């Protein structure tokens, strides 16, 4: 690739990228990220985003890191990173959950809890007709 595949952090954390691909259709660069962090449990995604944004000369808002797994024995993690050309492209193509996690989108307000919805559904199964609506209101 045209970009430097290795970056070394101050406290002996090495970031290597491999399987680099420039995806023009989705306006992004995508890669597998290997993080070598001896003596540390893991490295935060915020640090990785910052380092990758410097490596690929982009804003931290355009970098999305996910799917990191620490290898057995520790000291090494592998995950995936996407570097979008712009924030607009990221908002267009990224899943809602990742946008919310990164703070580019607001999480929708939940009206009732998941467990309450399921309990209500199961109570409604036990009655027929217009009585179902009565149960929905709260008995």
XYZ file of N, CA, C and O in Angstrom:
556
model
N 0.807 -1.210 0.000
C 0.000 0.000 0.000
C 0.845 1.268 0.000
O 2.050 1.222 0.243
N 0.183 2.358 -0.216
C 0.855 3.645 -0.265
C 1.156 4.197 1.117
O 1.922 5.130 1.253
N 0.509 3.627 2.133
C 0.624 4.161 3.482
C 1.576 3.324 4.328
O 1.766 2.141 4.063
N 2.151 3.905 5.378
C 3.059 3.118 6.227
C 2.288 2.060 7.008
O 1.329 2.390 7.708
N 2.653 0.785 6.895
C 1.875 -0.265 7.557
C 2.197 -0.457 9.030
O 1.546 -1.228 9.694
N 3.207 0.268 9.565
C 3.600 0.062 10.959
C 3.673 1.397 11.687
O 4.178 2.373 11.156
N 3.133 1.442 12.906
C 3.262 2.619 13.768
C 3.608 2.130 15.159
O 3.053 1.140 15.640
N 4.543 2.800 15.821
C 4.954 2.387 17.166
C 4.532 3.458 18.159
O 4.856 4.634 17.990
N 3.757 3.047 19.188
C 3.309 3.986 20.211
C 4.417 4.167 21.255
O 5.340 3.359 21.345
N 4.309 5.207 22.031
C 5.355 5.578 22.979
C 5.656 4.458 23.980
O 6.804 4.175 24.261
N 4.605 3.821 24.535
C 4.839 2.798 25.557
C 4.862 1.393 24.936
O 4.130 0.494 25.341
N 5.716 1.214 23.928
C 6.003 -0.086 23.305
C 4.750 -0.820 22.831
O 4.593 -2.000 23.077
N 3.868 -0.118 22.156
C 2.720 -0.745 21.521
C 2.891 -0.565 20.017
O 3.037 0.548 19.533
N 2.906 -1.668 19.294
C 3.111 -1.627 17.847
C 1.801 -1.924 17.133
O 1.093 -2.868 17.495
N 1.496 -1.127 16.119
C 0.286 -1.344 15.314
C 0.740 -1.698 13.904
O 1.483 -0.933 13.276
N 0.282 -2.861 13.416
C 0.567 -3.272 12.041
C -0.745 -3.447 11.305
O -1.701 -3.974 11.866
N -0.780 -3.025 10.064
C -1.980 -3.256 9.250
C -1.628 -4.235 8.142
O -0.530 -4.198 7.595
N -2.596 -5.110 7.846
C -2.414 -6.045 6.733
C -3.744 -6.232 6.025
O -4.779 -5.743 6.490
N -3.714 -6.917 4.902
C -4.906 -7.105 4.057
C -5.550 -5.758 3.755
O -6.772 -5.603 3.809
N -4.720 -4.766 3.455
C -5.195 -3.416 3.166
C -5.928 -3.393 1.836
O -5.476 -3.981 0.860
N -7.080 -2.709 1.808
C -7.868 -2.611 0.585
C -8.484 -1.225 0.499
O -9.036 -0.733 1.486
N -8.370 -0.598 -0.657
C -9.046 0.677 -0.870
C -10.376 0.369 -1.538
O -10.410 -0.128 -2.662
N -11.454 0.633 -0.831
C -12.800 0.330 -1.320
C -13.427 1.629 -1.817
O -13.956 2.412 -1.026
N -13.357 1.867 -3.122
C -13.863 3.110 -3.703
C -15.384 3.192 -3.631
O -15.940 4.276 -3.483
N -16.065 2.059 -3.774
C -17.535 2.075 -3.762
C -18.081 2.561 -2.422
O -19.072 3.280 -2.367
N -17.423 2.143 -1.328
C -17.867 2.553 0.003
C -17.039 3.711 0.548
O -17.146 4.060 1.724
N -16.190 4.295 -0.306
C -15.390 5.486 0.031
C -14.587 5.286 1.314
O -14.653 6.093 2.233
N -13.839 4.179 1.360
C -13.074 3.903 2.569
C -11.850 3.045 2.263
O -11.738 2.446 1.193
N -10.972 3.004 3.247
C -9.843 2.071 3.245
C -10.141 1.073 4.355
O -10.524 1.471 5.453
N -9.980 -0.198 4.077
C -10.285 -1.208 5.093
C -9.086 -2.122 5.283
O -8.339 -2.372 4.338
N -8.895 -2.575 6.515
C -7.689 -3.344 6.831
C -7.873 -4.175 8.091
O -8.733 -3.876 8.921
N -7.041 -5.195 8.217
C -6.943 -5.962 9.455
C -5.822 -5.311 10.265
O -4.767 -4.979 9.723
N -6.067 -5.103 11.553
C -5.099 -4.424 12.411
C -4.560 -5.411 13.442
O -5.325 -6.051 14.160
N -3.232 -5.536 13.479
C -2.559 -6.343 14.502
C -1.918 -5.391 15.494
O -1.140 -4.525 15.099
N -2.256 -5.539 16.775
C -1.693 -4.679 17.820
C -0.829 -5.557 18.715
O -1.306 -6.553 19.260
N 0.436 -5.197 18.850
C 1.344 -5.929 19.739
C 1.553 -5.058 20.973
O 2.052 -3.934 20.867
N 1.082 -5.573 22.124
C 1.126 -4.789 23.369
C 1.658 -5.641 24.518
O 0.902 -6.031 25.413
N 2.952 -5.919 24.519
C 3.508 -6.754 25.598
C 3.404 -6.066 26.952
O 3.647 -4.875 27.075
N 2.979 -6.817 27.960
C 2.873 -6.278 29.312
C 1.608 -5.486 29.567
O 1.375 -5.038 30.682
N 0.760 -5.293 28.553
C -0.512 -4.586 28.732
C -1.655 -5.551 28.427
O -1.526 -6.411 27.559
N -2.762 -5.380 29.140
C -3.923 -6.242 28.908
C -4.456 -6.020 27.494
O -4.676 -6.957 26.734
N -4.685 -4.770 27.150
C -5.091 -4.415 25.785
C -4.922 -2.917 25.579
O -4.529 -2.198 26.498
N -5.239 -2.451 24.401
C -5.110 -1.032 24.063
C -6.508 -0.507 23.745
O -7.288 -1.185 23.066
N -6.836 0.682 24.239
C -8.181 1.211 24.024
C -8.398 1.557 22.555
O -7.468 1.917 21.837
N -9.660 1.438 22.135
C -9.999 1.732 20.741
C -9.751 3.198 20.423
O -9.408 3.540 19.301
N -9.906 4.077 21.429
C -9.652 5.512 21.215
C -8.189 5.744 20.836
O -7.889 6.518 19.910
N -7.272 5.049 21.543
C -5.849 5.163 21.216
C -5.569 4.633 19.811
O -4.794 5.229 19.053
N -6.200 3.504 19.485
C -5.996 2.915 18.160
C -6.508 3.842 17.063
O -5.852 4.028 16.034
N -7.689 4.434 17.287
C -8.253 5.362 16.304
C -7.324 6.545 16.079
O -7.095 6.958 14.937
N -6.798 7.062 17.177
C -5.893 8.210 17.098
C -4.654 7.856 16.280
O -4.228 8.604 15.403
N -4.067 6.690 16.574
C -2.839 6.256 15.904
C -3.105 5.971 14.423
O -2.331 6.363 13.550
N -4.219 5.289 14.133
C -4.551 4.974 12.743
C -4.864 6.233 11.934
O -4.534 6.310 10.751
N -5.481 7.215 12.582
C -5.782 8.461 11.869
C -4.496 9.181 11.467
O -4.426 9.784 10.398
N -3.473 9.087 12.326
C -2.171 9.681 11.971
C -1.512 8.894 10.838
O -0.948 9.478 9.916
N -1.595 7.557 10.939
C -0.982 6.704 9.915
C -1.567 6.960 8.537
O -0.848 7.026 7.545
N -2.884 7.106 8.474
C -3.577 7.244 7.192
C -4.026 8.679 6.920
O -4.900 8.907 6.090
N -3.458 9.628 7.630
C -3.662 11.064 7.424
C -5.146 11.410 7.288
O -5.611 11.908 6.275
N -5.881 11.108 8.362
C -7.319 11.331 8.376
C -7.739 11.858 9.744
O -6.940 11.900 10.673
N -8.996 12.254 9.868
C -9.542 12.697 11.149
C -9.916 11.466 11.986
O -10.235 10.413 11.420
N -9.887 11.611 13.311
C -10.252 10.471 14.169
C -11.724 10.089 14.004
O -12.092 8.939 14.235
N -12.574 11.049 13.596
C -13.994 10.755 13.372
C -14.203 9.800 12.203
O -15.222 9.115 12.131
N -13.250 9.769 11.271
C -13.385 8.927 10.077
C -12.900 7.496 10.296
O -13.059 6.660 9.417
N -12.290 7.213 11.451
C -11.703 5.889 11.706
C -12.626 5.078 12.620
O -13.028 5.540 13.681
N -12.950 3.864 12.185
C -13.811 2.965 12.954
C -13.055 1.671 13.210
O -12.651 0.977 12.281
N -12.828 1.355 14.491
C -12.149 0.111 14.898
C -13.173 -0.797 15.575
O -13.948 -0.335 16.402
N -13.146 -2.077 15.249
C -14.087 -3.006 15.874
C -13.584 -4.436 15.738
O -12.629 -4.706 15.004
N -14.213 -5.332 16.488
C -13.927 -6.757 16.377
C -12.570 -7.178 16.908
O -11.982 -8.134 16.411
N -12.069 -6.492 17.930
C -10.746 -6.836 18.443
C -10.824 -8.021 19.394
O -11.691 -8.083 20.256
N -9.907 -8.960 19.209
C -9.807 -10.135 20.058
C -8.364 -10.255 20.517
O -7.444 -10.150 19.705
N -8.179 -10.496 21.806
C -6.834 -10.688 22.334
C -6.440 -12.144 22.108
O -7.214 -13.054 22.407
N -5.257 -12.348 21.561
C -4.776 -13.704 21.289
C -4.472 -14.429 22.603
O -4.178 -13.787 23.610
N -4.510 -15.744 22.562
C -4.236 -16.547 23.748
C -2.821 -16.257 24.245
O -1.880 -16.224 23.470
N -2.691 -16.041 25.542
C -1.396 -15.706 26.115
C -1.197 -14.209 26.255
O -0.286 -13.761 26.934
N -2.064 -13.425 25.630
C -1.995 -11.961 25.740
C -0.866 -11.362 24.931
O -0.126 -12.048 24.233
N -0.752 -10.060 25.020
C 0.332 -9.353 24.349
C 0.073 -9.054 22.888
O 0.834 -8.337 22.252
N -1.027 -9.587 22.348
C -1.300 -9.368 20.941
C -2.806 -9.385 20.697
O -3.510 -10.249 21.212
N -3.299 -8.431 19.930
C -4.717 -8.376 19.583
C -4.849 -8.190 18.082
O -3.988 -7.587 17.445
N -5.957 -8.688 17.542
C -6.229 -8.533 16.121
C -7.663 -8.064 15.962
O -8.563 -8.557 16.634
N -7.862 -7.101 15.077
C -9.197 -6.588 14.821
C -9.283 -6.007 13.432
O -8.425 -6.252 12.580
N -10.309 -5.198 13.228
C -10.582 -4.649 11.902
C -10.725 -3.135 12.011
O -11.206 -2.629 13.026
N -10.309 -2.427 10.983
C -10.441 -0.968 10.977
C -10.899 -0.489 9.608
O -10.519 -1.047 8.572
N -11.728 0.544 9.631
C -12.192 1.208 8.418
C -11.833 2.679 8.525
O -12.097 3.308 9.554
N -11.231 3.232 7.480
C -10.900 4.663 7.452
C -11.700 5.268 6.305
O -11.403 5.019 5.122
N -12.721 6.039 6.635
C -13.579 6.647 5.621
C -12.961 7.930 5.088
O -12.200 8.599 5.776
N -13.325 8.272 3.841
C -12.822 9.492 3.215
C -13.397 10.735 3.887
O -12.737 11.763 3.964
N -14.644 10.637 4.359
C -15.285 11.774 5.019
C -16.285 11.276 6.054
O -16.665 10.101 6.052
N -16.724 12.185 6.922
C -17.724 11.834 7.944
C -19.063 11.517 7.265
O -19.800 10.637 7.712
N -19.362 12.230 6.172
C -20.613 11.976 5.444
C -20.665 10.552 4.901
O -21.691 9.878 4.972
N -19.530 10.087 4.357
C -19.461 8.714 3.840
C -19.637 7.711 4.977
O -20.333 6.702 4.829
N -19.034 8.004 6.121
C -19.164 7.122 7.284
C -20.621 7.040 7.726
O -21.138 5.950 7.992
N -21.285 8.190 7.798
C -22.693 8.207 8.218
C -23.580 7.469 7.229
O -24.578 6.870 7.610
N -23.189 7.487 5.959
C -23.991 6.844 4.925
C -23.857 5.319 4.976
O -24.837 4.597 4.807
N -22.636 4.813 5.216
C -22.378 3.387 5.058
C -22.223 2.601 6.365
O -22.395 1.390 6.368
N -21.878 3.251 7.463
C -21.651 2.526 8.722
C -22.968 2.097 9.352
O -23.963 2.810 9.267
N -22.980 0.946 10.058
C -24.174 0.535 10.798
C -24.479 1.527 11.932
O -23.564 2.137 12.483
N -25.751 1.649 12.263
C -26.204 2.621 13.265
C -25.496 2.427 14.605
O -25.109 3.384 15.259
N -25.316 1.168 15.019
C -24.704 0.882 16.315
C -23.304 1.445 16.442
O -22.935 1.993 17.477
N -22.520 1.309 15.384
C -21.146 1.827 15.418
C -21.135 3.350 15.412
O -20.284 3.971 16.060
N -22.072 3.958 14.694
C -22.164 5.429 14.685
C -22.517 5.942 16.073
O -21.964 6.938 16.544
N -23.426 5.252 16.752
C -23.835 5.642 18.109
C -22.658 5.498 19.065
O -22.383 6.383 19.872
N -21.923 4.378 18.949
C -20.776 4.123 19.820
C -19.711 5.203 19.660
O -19.055 5.592 20.618
N -19.557 5.690 18.421
C -18.537 6.693 18.142
C -19.028 8.108 18.435
O -18.245 9.051 18.427
N -20.326 8.270 18.687
C -20.860 9.583 19.032
C -21.242 10.416 17.831
O -21.433 11.633 17.951
N -21.386 9.797 16.651
C -21.796 10.533 15.461
C -23.312 10.547 15.293
O -23.839 11.225 14.436
N -24.000 9.753 16.140
C -25.451 9.685 16.064
C -26.008 9.472 17.464
O -25.349 8.865 18.310
N -27.221 9.974 17.703
C -27.862 9.811 19.006
C -28.605 8.480 19.073
O -29.229 8.063 18.102
N -28.538 7.834 20.223
C -29.276 6.584 20.433
C -30.758 6.901 20.592
O -31.119 7.868 21.273
N -31.633 6.115 19.948
C -33.065 6.383 20.081
C -33.548 6.086 21.501
O -33.040 5.173 22.151
N -34.516 6.867 21.957
C -35.090 6.668 23.294
C -35.990 5.438 23.284
O -36.829 5.287 22.397
N -35.795 4.573 24.270
C -36.659 3.395 24.373
C -37.861 3.752 25.249
O -37.702 4.303 26.328
N -39.054 3.391 24.752
C -40.273 3.705 25.486
C -40.446 2.778 26.689
O -40.597 3.214 27.803
N -40.419 1.469 26.417
C -40.538 0.497 27.508
C -39.397 -0.501 27.382
O -38.844 -0.702 26.304
N -39.085 -1.135 28.482
C -38.005 -2.108 28.493
C -38.338 -3.350 27.689
O -39.507 -3.697 27.488
N -37.320 -4.043 27.248
C -37.476 -5.247 26.435
C -38.234 -6.336 27.209
O -39.130 -6.988 26.662
N -37.886 -6.506 28.471
C -38.545 -7.532 29.276
C -40.034 -7.212 29.466
O -40.884 -8.098 29.392
N -40.347 -5.923 29.689
C -41.746 -5.522 29.852
C -42.544 -5.797 28.581
O -43.693 -6.247 28.642
N -41.933 -5.516 27.421
C -42.620 -5.764 26.148
C -42.931 -7.248 25.989
O -44.039 -7.624 25.568
N -41.969 -8.100 26.346
C -42.165 -9.546 26.209
C -43.236 -10.053 27.171
O -44.065 -10.892 26.813
N -43.228 -9.534 28.414
C -44.232 -9.952 29.389
C -45.626 -9.561 28.919
O -46.575 -10.338 29.031
N -45.750 -8.361 28.370
C -47.039 -7.873 27.869
C -47.517 -8.750 26.718
O -48.688 -9.144 26.664
N -46.629 -9.082 25.795
C -46.963 -9.933 24.649
C -47.479 -11.285 25.131
O -48.502 -11.788 24.632
N -46.811 -11.856 26.129
C -47.218 -13.176 26.624
C -48.537 -13.109 27.384
O -49.313 -14.068 27.351
N -48.795 -11.988 28.079
C -50.104 -11.825 28.739
C -51.206 -11.702 27.692
O -52.307 -12.228 27.867
N -50.905 -11.002 26.581
C -51.904 -10.821 25.529
C -52.245 -12.135 24.835
O -53.371 -12.318 24.363
N -51.294 -13.054 24.810
C -51.549 -14.349 24.162
C -52.629 -15.136 24.897
O -53.281 -15.980 24.303
N -52.803 -14.841 26.181
C -53.725 -15.621 27.000
C -55.177 -15.171 26.872
O -56.069 -15.847 27.365
N -55.428 -14.006 26.219
C -56.803 -13.535 26.042
C -57.106 -13.353 24.563
O -56.195 -13.321 23.726
N -58.410 -13.240 24.247
C -58.835 -13.095 22.852
C -59.583 -11.796 22.631
O -60.204 -11.263 23.543
N -59.490 -11.287 21.394
C -60.301 -10.150 20.980
C -59.876 -8.830 21.569
O -58.703 -8.527 21.730
N -60.924 -8.011 21.941
C -60.664 -6.647 22.400
C -60.012 -6.603 23.778
O -59.498 -5.562 24.172
N -59.986 -7.711 24.485
C -59.368 -7.748 25.820
C -57.847 -7.578 25.728
O -57.211 -7.172 26.694
N -57.271 -7.869 24.548
C -55.827 -7.703 24.352
C -55.424 -6.242 24.562
O -54.406 -5.950 25.163
N -56.244 -5.322 24.096
C -55.943 -3.880 24.228
C -55.987 -3.463 25.684
O -55.206 -2.618 26.108
N -56.907 -4.070 26.449
C -57.029 -3.770 27.874
C -55.755 -4.117 28.607
O -55.267 -3.367 29.448
N -55.175 -5.272 28.254
C -53.923 -5.718 28.892
C -52.794 -4.767 28.533
O -51.955 -4.444 29.367
N -52.793 -4.271 27.309
C -51.751 -3.345 26.860
C -51.722 -2.060 27.642
O -50.663 -1.479 27.862
N -52.877 -1.605 28.121
C -52.944 -0.347 28.875
C -52.403 -0.476 30.289
O -52.058 0.500 30.910
N -52.350 -1.680 30.790
C -51.865 -1.871 32.162
C -52.948 -2.382 33.075
O -53.068 -1.953 34.206
N -53.744 -3.276 32.593
C -54.817 -4.000 33.318
C -55.945 -3.123 33.742
O -56.016 -2.273 34.485
